[in-house]
């Protein structure tokens, strides 16, 4: 009786722990990750205002989540916290279903293990507290797995059709579940073939999951290293240098790498056939014939998947816009390639663990712990009470093939979440079946639990404070609150466009629905930046450029180039109204497109004043220097009147700052700080000379110098100018500084 009572309490305890852990970051803002949140929240608000995705709003995902979120916000209030509570709710349902799935498959031990993995998995932990599609995908995958497990027990085709229906319904929310849908379809087909075909599948899966595969993979990579190095020595060209590389060890960065990926996979397959003496041709023919004989079943299974897609996507997508299929499916195909995911995943693991920020590998910790426990129990000689669950093993292997080889899905953990959830169930079932001494269970369980608690604790405590290498814009909330305070005193902005939609949503501003998702329009769709900005300029009074876009610029690549060009257009076509930044890189700037711009102008970046030229490029920066205290922790700029700005430069102590006034003059700027004893430091990339063209003498003070920076010549006039080092000059306190652009 006591055990039965305890088993009844366990689901409630798991749900209580879930709720307590999922409210930890509910109110936190992090601009590095809330771009997607802002996109979906803003779309939901626009839907509630009568706009329709794919027709009025550019949208890149199927419609289910957009409308579900819109309905939720209509009922429970329109705020980002309310939107996150939808994810908390769906994640709670998923945990309950995970418990039931584990109990049905392997009893109470697996039920606790599987649901506990969802509680502490860092990827699931994060998505359950964000406004993202992925928690809905989590729910549909686990619901589908529940009916899959039921089918393996009951052999009821009703359970099979429900499992496929739920997976198909999940695909109306986000396309990243499609590989799972295909894997599920193939698995159900395999389970309904004749006994001979089932035996063929069983032997193939057992071979793929054999411990000896580790040796085969080691042999493949040993041969590849020898072959590719030899080729490079004999044929030193760009092909052998950049393309013919050992993927996995080498990052996947070029389109040509997918052909190398296919070659490596074929090498593995040939070696497996050779070493294990696999006779596959007749088996494949037999399986094909058996599948064709089940044509009616194939059609019924396909209908179970397609019916929810036709209903949801037909009504909310295809009937709304003729561009629906292009926006949600065709446009996504060019973002990645097949036969790349497996090698990128391997390289991602190796590179993160081997980097200076090994904490960024935190998302892989649960999988590593499961693999560790499985290897430990296997080689300690413990027996497994249960035979290999062939049905679940087939589903797992099919998911690996679909996600990492066939479909063009980037191996980011939240994108391959269905694969992870399937792996956790499969590995958990194997682990729970071992007959292990209770002491070893306690030791392995305690070590794993402590490790995962430390991961979650780091996400809750250390990441938001910026102490880890995990991207976290610590000052996102402060910047947005300060911007709102400024806008309450200024009526310059009516309609607004923000590169990060979360700003538009948080400011409750009007915006052009077609331009909400700049990433989708510019990067995925490939719209020219100049054409995009013309639409922004016509429809918006103000533009917000902030941390997320600056991070994209710093990351480089094609995306960085896009946003760098967009920033230049914004700066050169509008006057700054508000700009605030921190030395951590957090920044938020508002520009008016209705006020003619001046050049050069100023902006706040990295806790400093930054002077921009007529192309929007940074040419020099200014910060304060007190008694061994640098006032470069935070910089605040607000427009007072046309061409006149009030500036504050802060040290790390929030109460310690200096005030300056910056005025635009003909071809230059005038900076004054009459009531301060703090020096000003001007940094630049270039050369400084006196008016005769001689390099500055660090022992002398000048009243006028020439600075060559950013392909420009600047004349700087002030009292007591002296050079500290190359690229840095210091100006005495209380002086008026004139910066004139001479060419």
XYZ file of C-alpha atoms in Angstrom:
743
model
C 0.000 0.000 0.000
C 2.828 2.404 0.847
C 4.463 1.826 -2.538
C 1.177 2.401 -4.354
C 0.614 5.614 -2.386
C 4.140 6.779 -3.223
C 3.627 6.040 -6.913
C 0.470 8.138 -6.844
C 2.405 11.020 -5.281
C 5.313 10.955 -7.728
C 3.534 12.625 -10.715
C 2.363 15.463 -8.479
C 5.856 15.948 -7.044
C 7.373 15.988 -10.533
C 4.828 18.575 -11.661
C 5.509 20.694 -8.553
C 9.259 20.647 -9.242
C 8.514 21.540 -12.857
C 6.471 24.596 -11.870
C 9.061 25.784 -9.330
C 11.912 25.514 -11.843
C 10.019 27.063 -14.759
C 9.282 30.370 -13.070
C 12.958 31.123 -12.362
C 13.631 33.067 -15.584
C 10.062 33.995 -16.479
C 10.616 37.745 -16.075
C 14.201 37.906 -17.365
C 15.004 39.723 -20.610
C 17.866 38.691 -22.852
C 17.982 40.395 -26.220
C 20.371 37.826 -27.654
C 17.538 35.261 -27.593
C 14.286 37.238 -27.553
C 14.258 38.154 -31.252
C 12.072 35.110 -32.001
C 9.940 35.809 -28.931
C 9.285 39.341 -30.103
C 8.456 38.132 -33.612
C 5.810 35.677 -32.398
C 4.360 38.016 -29.752
C 4.067 40.844 -32.246
C 2.490 38.546 -34.836
C -0.024 37.324 -32.252
C -0.894 40.933 -31.359
C -1.315 41.791 -35.039
C -3.550 38.722 -35.540
C -5.724 39.929 -32.679
C -5.860 43.313 -34.445
C -7.190 41.735 -37.653
C -3.995 41.156 -39.648
C -3.373 37.750 -41.233
C -0.033 35.914 -41.506
C 1.295 35.222 -45.031
C -0.965 37.931 -46.480
C -0.408 40.961 -44.231
C 2.500 39.601 -42.146
C 5.621 37.992 -43.547
C 5.841 34.657 -41.668
C 8.212 31.724 -42.147
C 6.520 29.020 -40.037
C 3.202 27.158 -40.344
C 0.259 28.851 -38.590
C -0.771 26.722 -35.593
C 1.459 28.345 -32.979
C 0.751 31.894 -34.172
C -2.998 31.454 -33.705
C -2.653 29.460 -30.484
C -0.505 32.243 -29.017
C -2.916 34.922 -30.262
C -5.833 33.148 -28.566
C -3.855 32.711 -25.360
C -2.915 36.419 -25.234
C -6.507 37.420 -25.910
C -7.681 35.357 -22.932
C -4.840 35.805 -20.429
C -3.523 39.256 -21.326
C -1.127 40.655 -23.905
C 2.336 40.632 -22.303
C 5.568 38.749 -22.785
C 5.159 37.072 -19.385
C 1.696 35.860 -20.369
C 3.124 34.517 -23.636
C 5.827 32.646 -21.730
C 3.201 31.121 -19.456
C 1.762 29.364 -22.514
C 5.108 27.582 -22.879
C 5.125 26.750 -19.167
C 1.631 25.261 -19.521
C 2.494 23.191 -22.602
C 5.744 22.026 -21.006
C 3.807 20.890 -17.932
C 1.503 18.804 -20.102
C 4.573 17.338 -21.823
C 6.146 16.317 -18.495
C 2.926 14.574 -17.401
C 2.760 12.745 -20.737
C 6.450 11.822 -20.463
C 5.774 10.212 -17.082
C 2.872 8.208 -18.502
C 4.901 7.212 -21.572
C 7.806 5.984 -19.449
C 5.514 4.081 -17.103
C 3.743 2.387 -20.004
C 7.048 1.408 -21.622
C 9.176 0.399 -18.643
C 7.355 0.901 -15.370
C 7.805 3.418 -12.581
C 11.606 3.515 -12.848
C 11.557 4.629 -16.478
C 8.623 6.975 -15.792
C 10.638 8.854 -13.184
C 13.828 8.805 -15.264
C 12.209 10.075 -18.475
C 10.185 12.841 -16.823
C 13.198 13.842 -14.690
C 15.293 14.216 -17.838
C 12.748 16.715 -19.139
C 12.841 18.571 -15.825
C 16.588 19.153 -15.870
C 17.492 19.053 -19.567
C 18.900 22.561 -20.185
C 17.398 22.923 -23.660
C 13.918 21.965 -22.452
C 14.432 24.091 -19.336
C 15.051 27.193 -21.475
C 12.391 26.717 -24.140
C 9.730 26.103 -21.490
C 10.268 29.697 -20.328
C 10.357 31.421 -23.713
C 7.748 32.313 -26.321
C 8.874 29.749 -28.888
C 7.307 27.060 -31.076
C 9.580 24.457 -29.561
C 7.597 23.716 -26.390
C 4.560 22.994 -28.569
C 6.757 20.676 -30.626
C 7.914 19.024 -27.382
C 4.296 18.403 -26.415
C 3.292 16.906 -29.768
C 6.394 14.671 -29.957
C 5.851 13.215 -26.492
C 2.109 12.797 -27.120
C 2.958 10.995 -30.354
C 5.520 8.820 -28.546
C 2.913 7.909 -25.927
C 0.585 6.516 -28.576
C 3.535 4.899 -30.334
C 4.361 2.994 -27.137
C 0.688 2.116 -26.730
C 0.686 0.694 -30.237
C 3.693 -1.520 -29.443
C 1.659 -2.928 -26.552
C -1.846 -3.167 -28.054
C -1.107 -3.416 -31.828
C -4.224 -1.287 -32.229
C -4.148 0.628 -35.485
C -6.185 3.337 -33.788
C -3.160 4.081 -31.577
C -0.938 4.129 -34.674
C -3.204 6.594 -36.478
C -3.475 8.835 -33.401
C 0.321 8.871 -33.064
C 0.715 9.874 -36.719
C -2.125 12.403 -36.446
C -0.491 14.136 -33.470
C 2.865 14.251 -35.249
C 1.174 15.651 -38.350
C -0.627 18.249 -36.236
C 2.717 19.232 -34.699
C 4.072 19.854 -38.195
C 1.500 22.644 -38.607
C 3.452 24.577 -35.958
C 7.065 24.230 -37.115
C 8.770 22.313 -39.914
C 11.584 21.027 -37.657
C 9.268 18.192 -36.575
C 8.984 16.871 -40.149
C 12.014 14.516 -39.873
C 10.344 12.977 -36.806
C 7.102 12.574 -38.771
C 8.906 10.752 -41.594
C 10.855 8.584 -39.120
C 7.607 7.696 -37.332
C 5.906 6.840 -40.630
C 8.758 4.549 -41.723
C 8.841 2.873 -38.311
C 5.118 2.124 -38.338
C 5.526 0.745 -41.847
C 8.346 -1.516 -40.650
C 6.225 -2.758 -37.747
C 3.421 -3.732 -40.127
C 5.494 -5.720 -42.612
C 5.699 -9.505 -42.715
C 7.798 -11.354 -40.159
C 10.750 -11.818 -42.515
C 10.921 -8.061 -43.190
C 10.680 -7.351 -39.467
C 13.634 -9.670 -38.887
C 15.610 -7.793 -41.537
C 14.851 -4.471 -39.822
C 15.738 -5.930 -36.431
C 19.104 -7.239 -37.620
C 19.898 -3.922 -39.360
C 19.059 -1.867 -36.269
C 20.986 -4.222 -33.992
C 23.975 -3.866 -36.295
C 23.794 -0.058 -36.323
C 23.468 0.094 -32.531
C 26.200 -2.478 -31.920
C 29.043 -1.438 -29.634
C 31.410 -2.532 -32.413
C 30.310 0.491 -34.459
C 32.692 2.553 -32.373
C 35.592 0.579 -33.823
C 34.211 0.900 -37.354
C 33.927 4.683 -36.997
C 37.465 4.835 -35.590
C 38.684 2.849 -38.614
C 36.861 5.156 -41.049
C 38.330 8.316 -39.516
C 41.810 6.801 -39.300
C 41.705 6.027 -43.012
C 40.233 9.444 -43.882
C 42.954 11.315 -42.015
C 45.644 9.315 -43.806
C 43.940 9.714 -47.219
C 43.163 13.438 -47.007
C 46.599 14.353 -45.656
C 48.217 12.355 -48.467
C 46.025 14.105 -51.060
C 46.988 17.471 -49.664
C 50.680 16.601 -49.848
C 50.415 15.410 -53.461
C 47.955 18.029 -54.696
C 48.316 21.364 -52.837
C 45.268 23.279 -54.049
C 42.309 25.165 -52.607
C 40.193 22.011 -53.022
C 42.428 19.837 -50.826
C 42.884 22.742 -48.404
C 39.289 23.917 -47.940
C 36.914 21.205 -49.205
C 38.531 17.774 -48.851
C 38.731 17.869 -45.061
C 37.853 15.462 -42.250
C 34.360 16.644 -41.372
C 33.434 16.447 -37.733
C 36.958 17.316 -36.715
C 36.847 20.138 -39.256
C 33.810 22.504 -39.172
C 31.158 22.311 -41.895
C 31.264 25.742 -43.516
C 31.186 25.272 -47.309
C 28.508 23.888 -49.616
C 31.067 21.497 -51.092
C 31.452 19.832 -47.701
C 28.165 17.984 -48.162
C 29.757 15.900 -50.934
C 32.593 15.013 -48.595
C 29.918 14.122 -46.034
C 28.281 11.733 -48.494
C 31.681 10.164 -49.221
C 32.376 9.587 -45.515
C 28.931 8.036 -45.007
C 29.410 5.726 -47.990
C 32.820 4.680 -46.644
C 31.193 3.751 -43.337
C 28.400 1.827 -45.088
C 30.856 -0.093 -47.314
C 33.049 -0.936 -44.352
C 30.038 -2.185 -42.356
C 28.920 -4.392 -45.249
C 32.452 -5.727 -45.673
C 33.331 -6.319 -42.023
C 30.001 -7.790 -40.952
C 29.423 -9.630 -44.245
C 26.018 -8.052 -44.733
C 23.898 -9.375 -47.598
C 21.498 -6.560 -48.204
C 20.229 -6.567 -51.795
C 17.748 -9.428 -51.512
C 16.621 -8.151 -48.128
C 15.907 -4.703 -49.534
C 13.945 -6.208 -52.424
C 11.902 -8.307 -50.010
C 11.150 -5.295 -47.787
C 10.135 -3.230 -50.817
C 7.744 -5.925 -52.043
C 6.272 -6.321 -48.576
C 5.722 -2.560 -48.332
C 4.016 -2.402 -51.752
C 1.646 -5.157 -50.655
C 0.574 -2.866 -47.797
C -0.483 -0.050 -50.142
C -3.814 0.534 -48.443
C -2.119 0.804 -45.065
C 0.461 3.205 -46.500
C -2.319 5.462 -47.758
C -4.216 5.363 -44.445
C -1.042 6.221 -42.547
C -0.314 9.090 -44.924
C -3.868 10.390 -44.467
C -3.429 10.328 -40.683
C -0.489 12.713 -41.129
C -1.975 14.836 -43.908
C -5.500 15.399 -42.571
C -4.427 17.784 -39.759
C -2.032 19.527 -42.155
C -4.767 20.020 -44.744
C -7.238 21.300 -42.159
C -4.926 23.669 -40.269
C -2.565 24.809 -43.021
C -5.302 24.795 -45.632
C -7.615 27.068 -43.659
C -4.983 29.291 -42.042
C -2.315 29.209 -44.746
C -3.118 28.213 -48.318
C -6.546 29.892 -48.378
C -5.047 33.075 -46.926
C -2.181 33.591 -49.350
C -0.809 32.064 -52.508
C 2.695 32.651 -51.092
C 2.096 30.370 -48.100
C 3.969 27.325 -49.392
C 6.900 29.440 -50.551
C 7.223 31.341 -47.258
C 6.984 28.318 -44.965
C 8.654 25.520 -46.944
C 10.405 26.399 -50.199
C 12.189 29.435 -48.766
C 13.631 27.365 -45.907
C 15.306 24.794 -48.157
C 18.312 26.938 -49.023
C 19.334 27.579 -45.416
C 21.146 24.270 -44.979
C 21.932 21.005 -46.757
C 21.566 17.254 -46.341
C 24.487 15.126 -45.098
C 25.832 18.043 -43.068
C 24.030 17.819 -39.730
C 25.864 14.780 -38.353
C 29.315 16.231 -38.973
C 28.367 19.687 -37.736
C 26.969 18.151 -34.546
C 30.224 16.268 -33.938
C 32.256 19.394 -34.626
C 29.978 21.530 -32.449
C 30.546 19.182 -29.503
C 34.321 19.029 -30.016
C 34.754 22.755 -30.613
C 32.649 23.885 -27.647
C 34.290 21.464 -25.227
C 37.714 22.442 -26.547
C 37.084 26.197 -26.488
C 37.870 28.735 -23.767
C 34.158 28.672 -22.914
C 33.498 24.980 -22.390
C 30.307 25.946 -20.532
C 28.694 26.502 -23.932
C 28.565 22.695 -24.255
C 26.004 22.574 -21.427
C 23.217 21.479 -23.791
C 24.993 18.156 -24.425
C 25.490 17.208 -20.762
C 22.337 15.031 -20.352
C 23.256 12.959 -23.427
C 26.833 12.535 -22.182
C 25.597 11.367 -18.776
C 23.243 8.817 -20.341
C 25.985 7.463 -22.585
C 28.359 7.299 -19.612
C 25.853 5.307 -17.528
C 25.074 2.913 -20.400
C 28.759 2.193 -21.041
C 29.449 1.823 -17.325
C 26.667 -0.692 -16.736
C 27.429 -2.558 -19.954
C 31.106 -3.124 -19.216
C 30.593 -3.753 -15.517
C 28.879 -6.946 -16.646
C 25.374 -6.150 -15.433
C 22.645 -7.976 -17.331
C 19.668 -6.234 -18.893
C 16.346 -7.713 -17.842
C 14.669 -6.610 -21.048
C 15.455 -7.432 -24.667
C 16.213 -4.626 -27.074
C 12.902 -2.850 -27.862
C 13.188 -3.216 -31.631
C 10.238 -0.913 -32.336
C 11.694 1.959 -30.312
C 15.197 1.210 -31.609
C 13.971 1.480 -35.208
C 12.298 4.805 -34.402
C 15.486 6.137 -32.818
C 17.716 5.048 -35.720
C 15.258 6.512 -38.235
C 15.274 9.826 -36.339
C 19.066 9.905 -36.405
C 19.035 9.291 -40.147
C 16.327 11.863 -40.871
C 17.666 14.663 -38.664
C 21.389 14.290 -39.187
C 21.638 12.938 -42.730
C 18.531 13.366 -44.871
C 16.747 16.590 -43.884
C 18.482 19.994 -44.058
C 18.085 20.786 -40.342
C 20.855 22.536 -38.427
C 21.868 20.401 -35.416
C 20.981 23.066 -32.851
C 19.467 21.266 -29.871
C 16.090 22.988 -29.989
C 15.828 22.269 -33.722
C 16.573 18.558 -33.220
C 14.503 18.348 -30.032
C 12.339 15.438 -31.311
C 15.525 13.417 -31.865
C 16.690 14.203 -28.329
C 13.330 13.239 -26.811
C 13.368 9.945 -28.694
C 16.959 9.293 -27.624
C 16.130 10.011 -23.973
C 13.266 7.507 -24.083
C 15.331 4.838 -25.835
C 18.452 5.305 -23.676
C 16.309 5.561 -20.545
C 14.582 2.277 -21.367
C 17.944 0.548 -21.811
C 19.282 2.060 -18.612
C 16.216 1.248 -16.516
C 16.396 -2.398 -17.608
C 19.831 -3.127 -16.137
C 19.975 -5.241 -12.998
C 22.280 -2.957 -11.040
C 23.164 -2.961 -7.358
C 21.287 -0.188 -5.599
C 24.542 1.410 -4.413
C 25.723 1.887 -7.982
C 22.335 3.293 -8.965
C 22.596 5.781 -6.098
C 26.157 6.811 -7.011
C 25.489 7.232 -10.751
C 22.126 8.889 -10.108
C 23.497 11.276 -7.494
C 26.471 12.323 -9.638
C 24.224 12.872 -12.664
C 21.608 14.775 -10.671
C 24.182 17.049 -9.053
C 25.752 17.722 -12.460
C 22.428 18.668 -14.024
C 21.387 20.764 -11.030
C 24.650 22.699 -11.406
C 23.826 23.238 -15.100
C 20.354 24.556 -14.297
C 21.733 26.621 -11.418
C 24.288 28.167 -13.753
C 21.520 29.104 -16.196
C 19.474 30.697 -13.417
C 22.212 32.482 -11.464
C 25.458 32.880 -13.417
C 24.287 33.278 -17.032
C 21.972 36.276 -16.338
C 24.834 38.043 -14.556
C 27.074 37.692 -17.617
C 29.653 35.509 -15.861
C 29.515 32.700 -18.448
C 30.279 32.502 -22.147
C 26.571 31.944 -22.829
C 25.222 34.981 -24.757
C 23.216 37.069 -22.316
C 22.399 40.748 -22.761
C 22.438 41.599 -19.061
C 21.024 45.123 -19.435
C 18.169 44.400 -21.875
C 15.428 45.289 -19.392
C 17.152 48.488 -18.233
C 17.725 49.715 -21.795
C 14.104 49.156 -22.754
C 12.796 50.834 -19.602
C 15.059 53.853 -20.170
C 13.925 54.078 -23.802
C 10.268 54.022 -22.730
C 10.969 56.790 -20.189
C 12.534 58.884 -22.951
C 9.674 58.288 -25.383
C 7.132 59.389 -22.784
C 8.766 62.829 -22.838
C 9.119 62.913 -26.626
C 6.401 62.725 -29.264
C 8.834 62.268 -32.139
C 7.843 58.627 -32.741
C 4.449 57.598 -34.017
C 4.996 54.457 -36.048
C 8.170 52.532 -35.262
C 10.330 49.866 -36.795
C 12.744 47.816 -34.678
C 15.252 45.352 -36.080
C 14.498 43.235 -32.996
C 10.678 42.895 -32.924
C 10.721 42.464 -29.140
C 11.417 46.194 -28.816
C 8.401 47.077 -30.937
C 6.254 44.687 -28.926
C 7.535 45.915 -25.555
C 7.121 49.585 -26.542
C 3.560 48.823 -27.733
C 4.343 50.696 -30.948
C 2.663 50.658 -34.343
C 4.680 48.980 -37.077
C 4.522 47.698 -40.644
C 3.329 44.037 -40.390
C 5.214 42.974 -43.514
C 8.555 44.019 -42.001
C 8.232 42.466 -38.533
C 10.722 39.654 -39.173
C 13.781 41.316 -40.710
C 15.770 38.065 -40.442
C 13.141 36.254 -42.509
C 12.789 39.049 -45.068
C 16.476 39.902 -45.480
C 18.377 36.696 -44.742
C 15.975 33.864 -45.551
C 14.057 35.511 -48.391
C 17.064 37.461 -49.692
C 15.341 40.831 -50.098
C 17.936 43.539 -50.934
C 18.741 45.704 -47.911
C 18.169 48.926 -49.839
C 14.719 47.808 -50.971
C 13.851 46.727 -47.426
C 14.950 50.071 -45.983
C 12.834 51.999 -48.492
C 9.781 50.244 -47.080
C 10.937 51.012 -43.542
C 11.421 54.683 -44.387
C 7.987 55.033 -45.967
C 6.104 53.343 -43.134
C 8.045 54.333 -39.989
C 8.730 57.553 -38.108
C 11.468 55.990 -36.008
C 13.855 53.039 -36.148
C 15.334 51.115 -33.221
C 18.708 49.426 -33.599
C 19.834 47.415 -30.603
C 21.866 44.565 -29.085
C 20.583 41.688 -31.216
C 21.495 43.393 -34.493
C 24.859 44.559 -33.132
C 25.552 40.961 -32.103
C 24.739 39.816 -35.630
C 27.222 42.365 -36.999
C 29.944 41.181 -34.617
C 29.325 37.556 -35.599
C 30.300 38.407 -39.177
C 29.360 36.338 -42.197
C 26.520 37.112 -44.563
C 24.107 37.922 -41.747
C 26.561 40.381 -40.211
C 27.064 42.057 -43.583
C 23.289 42.471 -44.027
C 22.777 44.195 -40.694
C 25.923 46.293 -41.071
C 24.510 47.715 -44.313
C 21.119 48.247 -42.692
C 22.721 50.089 -39.775
C 24.604 52.385 -42.164
C 21.350 53.242 -43.959
C 19.601 53.994 -40.668
C 22.404 56.205 -39.334
C 22.784 58.164 -42.571
C 19.048 58.698 -43.069
C 17.886 59.661 -39.604
C 18.856 61.804 -36.626
C 19.640 60.195 -33.308
C 16.989 60.695 -30.621
C 18.150 58.329 -27.896
C 21.140 56.043 -27.477
C 22.324 54.094 -24.455
C 24.967 51.407 -24.186
C 27.042 49.422 -21.721
C 30.593 48.161 -21.898
C 29.157 44.620 -22.126
C 27.968 45.421 -25.678
C 24.314 45.935 -24.750
C 22.917 48.893 -26.689
C 19.654 50.491 -27.787
C 19.431 53.462 -30.152
C 16.410 55.255 -31.588
C 16.616 57.296 -34.803
C 14.013 59.609 -36.309
C 13.551 59.181 -40.052
C 11.522 62.390 -40.203
C 14.403 64.675 -39.126
C 17.254 65.318 -41.613
C 20.518 63.688 -40.482
C 23.719 65.539 -39.703
C 27.254 64.377 -40.374
C 29.344 63.587 -38.515
C 27.106 62.501 -35.674
C 27.345 60.568 -32.427
C 25.941 57.339 -31.035
C 26.443 55.342 -27.838
C 28.306 52.043 -28.172
C 30.134 49.854 -25.641
C 29.697 52.428 -22.873
C 31.305 55.250 -24.908
C 30.448 58.107 -27.251
C 31.203 57.003 -30.798
C 31.602 59.498 -33.653
C 30.205 58.281 -36.986
C 31.140 59.598 -40.413
C 28.790 60.302 -43.316
C 28.796 56.580 -44.211
C 27.708 55.563 -40.724
C 31.135 54.092 -39.910
C 32.726 54.557 -36.476
C 35.840 56.729 -36.696
C 36.608 57.455 -33.043
C 35.281 56.959 -29.525
C 35.291 59.144 -26.413
C 35.062 58.270 -22.721
C 35.928 59.875 -19.405
C 39.018 59.311 -17.239
C 38.984 60.319 -13.574
C 41.448 59.497 -10.831
C 42.404 56.061 -12.145
C 38.714 55.473 -12.879
C 37.470 54.927 -16.408
C 34.019 56.342 -17.159
C 33.321 53.870 -19.942
C 30.876 51.493 -18.306
C 27.722 53.162 -19.601
C 26.989 56.000 -22.014
C 23.644 57.783 -22.342
C 22.818 60.200 -25.183
C 19.522 62.060 -25.657
C 18.587 64.696 -28.225
C 17.646 68.036 -26.654
C 16.994 70.134 -29.772
C 17.926 69.596 -33.430
C 21.659 68.890 -33.525
C 22.131 69.244 -29.742
C 22.626 66.221 -27.467
C 22.968 65.688 -23.756
C 25.515 63.012 -22.811
C 26.308 61.141 -19.617
C 29.344 58.905 -19.201
C 29.267 56.510 -16.232
C 31.892 54.524 -14.377
C 31.152 51.094 -12.913
C 29.729 52.965 -9.923
C 26.272 54.090 -11.170
C 26.458 57.265 -9.086
C 29.725 58.412 -10.676
C 29.305 60.128 -14.033
C 30.082 63.253 -16.026
C 27.765 65.307 -18.236
C 28.625 66.702 -21.636
C 26.831 68.634 -24.327
C 27.429 67.755 -27.976
C 26.437 70.247 -30.701
C 26.478 69.704 -34.428
C 28.338 72.434 -36.274
C 29.224 72.764 -39.915
C 31.074 69.546 -40.859
C 31.793 68.776 -37.249
C 30.916 68.486 -33.566
C 31.456 70.699 -30.526
C 31.796 68.920 -27.165
C 31.699 70.878 -23.913
C 31.937 69.800 -20.279
C 32.645 73.008 -18.345
C 31.862 71.790 -14.820
C 34.010 68.681 -14.636
C 37.456 67.760 -13.452
C 37.466 64.568 -15.487
C 39.693 64.193 -18.518
C 38.329 62.958 -21.811
C 40.016 60.190 -23.775
C 39.676 60.044 -27.558
C 40.552 56.721 -29.227
C 40.866 56.120 -32.966
C 42.390 53.728 -35.466
C 44.887 55.728 -37.449
C 47.536 58.389 -37.002
C 47.599 61.760 -35.210
C 49.922 64.619 -36.144
C 50.378 68.283 -35.310
C 49.269 70.906 -37.829
C 52.648 70.665 -39.587
C 52.314 66.925 -40.192
C 54.725 65.789 -37.466
C 53.843 62.854 -35.253
C 52.745 63.893 -31.779
C 55.342 64.074 -29.017
C 53.996 62.415 -25.810
C 55.871 65.025 -23.748
C 54.137 67.997 -25.388
C 50.667 69.502 -25.161
C 48.866 70.825 -28.225
C 45.985 73.125 -28.930
C 45.200 71.573 -32.285
C 45.959 68.199 -33.853
C 45.062 66.328 -37.036
C 43.695 62.801 -36.766
C 43.562 60.484 -39.764
C 40.970 57.797 -39.088
C 38.491 55.826 -41.194
C 39.778 57.292 -44.492
C 39.040 60.782 -43.148
C 41.014 63.751 -41.876
C 39.754 65.361 -38.673
C 40.944 68.608 -37.112
C 40.609 68.484 -33.309
C 40.905 71.739 -31.374
C 41.070 71.895 -27.564
C 43.336 72.974 -24.740
C 45.948 70.581 -23.392
C 45.791 67.824 -26.004
C 48.481 65.211 -25.395
C 49.085 61.727 -26.666
C 48.991 58.790 -24.272
C 49.927 56.164 -26.846
C 49.333 55.457 -30.511
C 45.624 55.703 -31.245
C 44.816 57.521 -27.992
C 44.881 61.217 -27.087
C 43.843 62.789 -23.790
C 42.129 66.156 -23.390
C 42.330 68.223 -20.199
C 39.162 68.629 -18.117
C 36.802 71.535 -18.632
C 37.894 72.198 -22.213
C 35.687 72.749 -25.231
C 36.506 70.275 -27.950
C 35.904 70.904 -31.625
C 36.029 67.956 -34.025
C 35.885 69.049 -37.666
C 35.743 66.683 -40.643
C 38.022 68.223 -43.286
C 37.551 65.725 -46.143
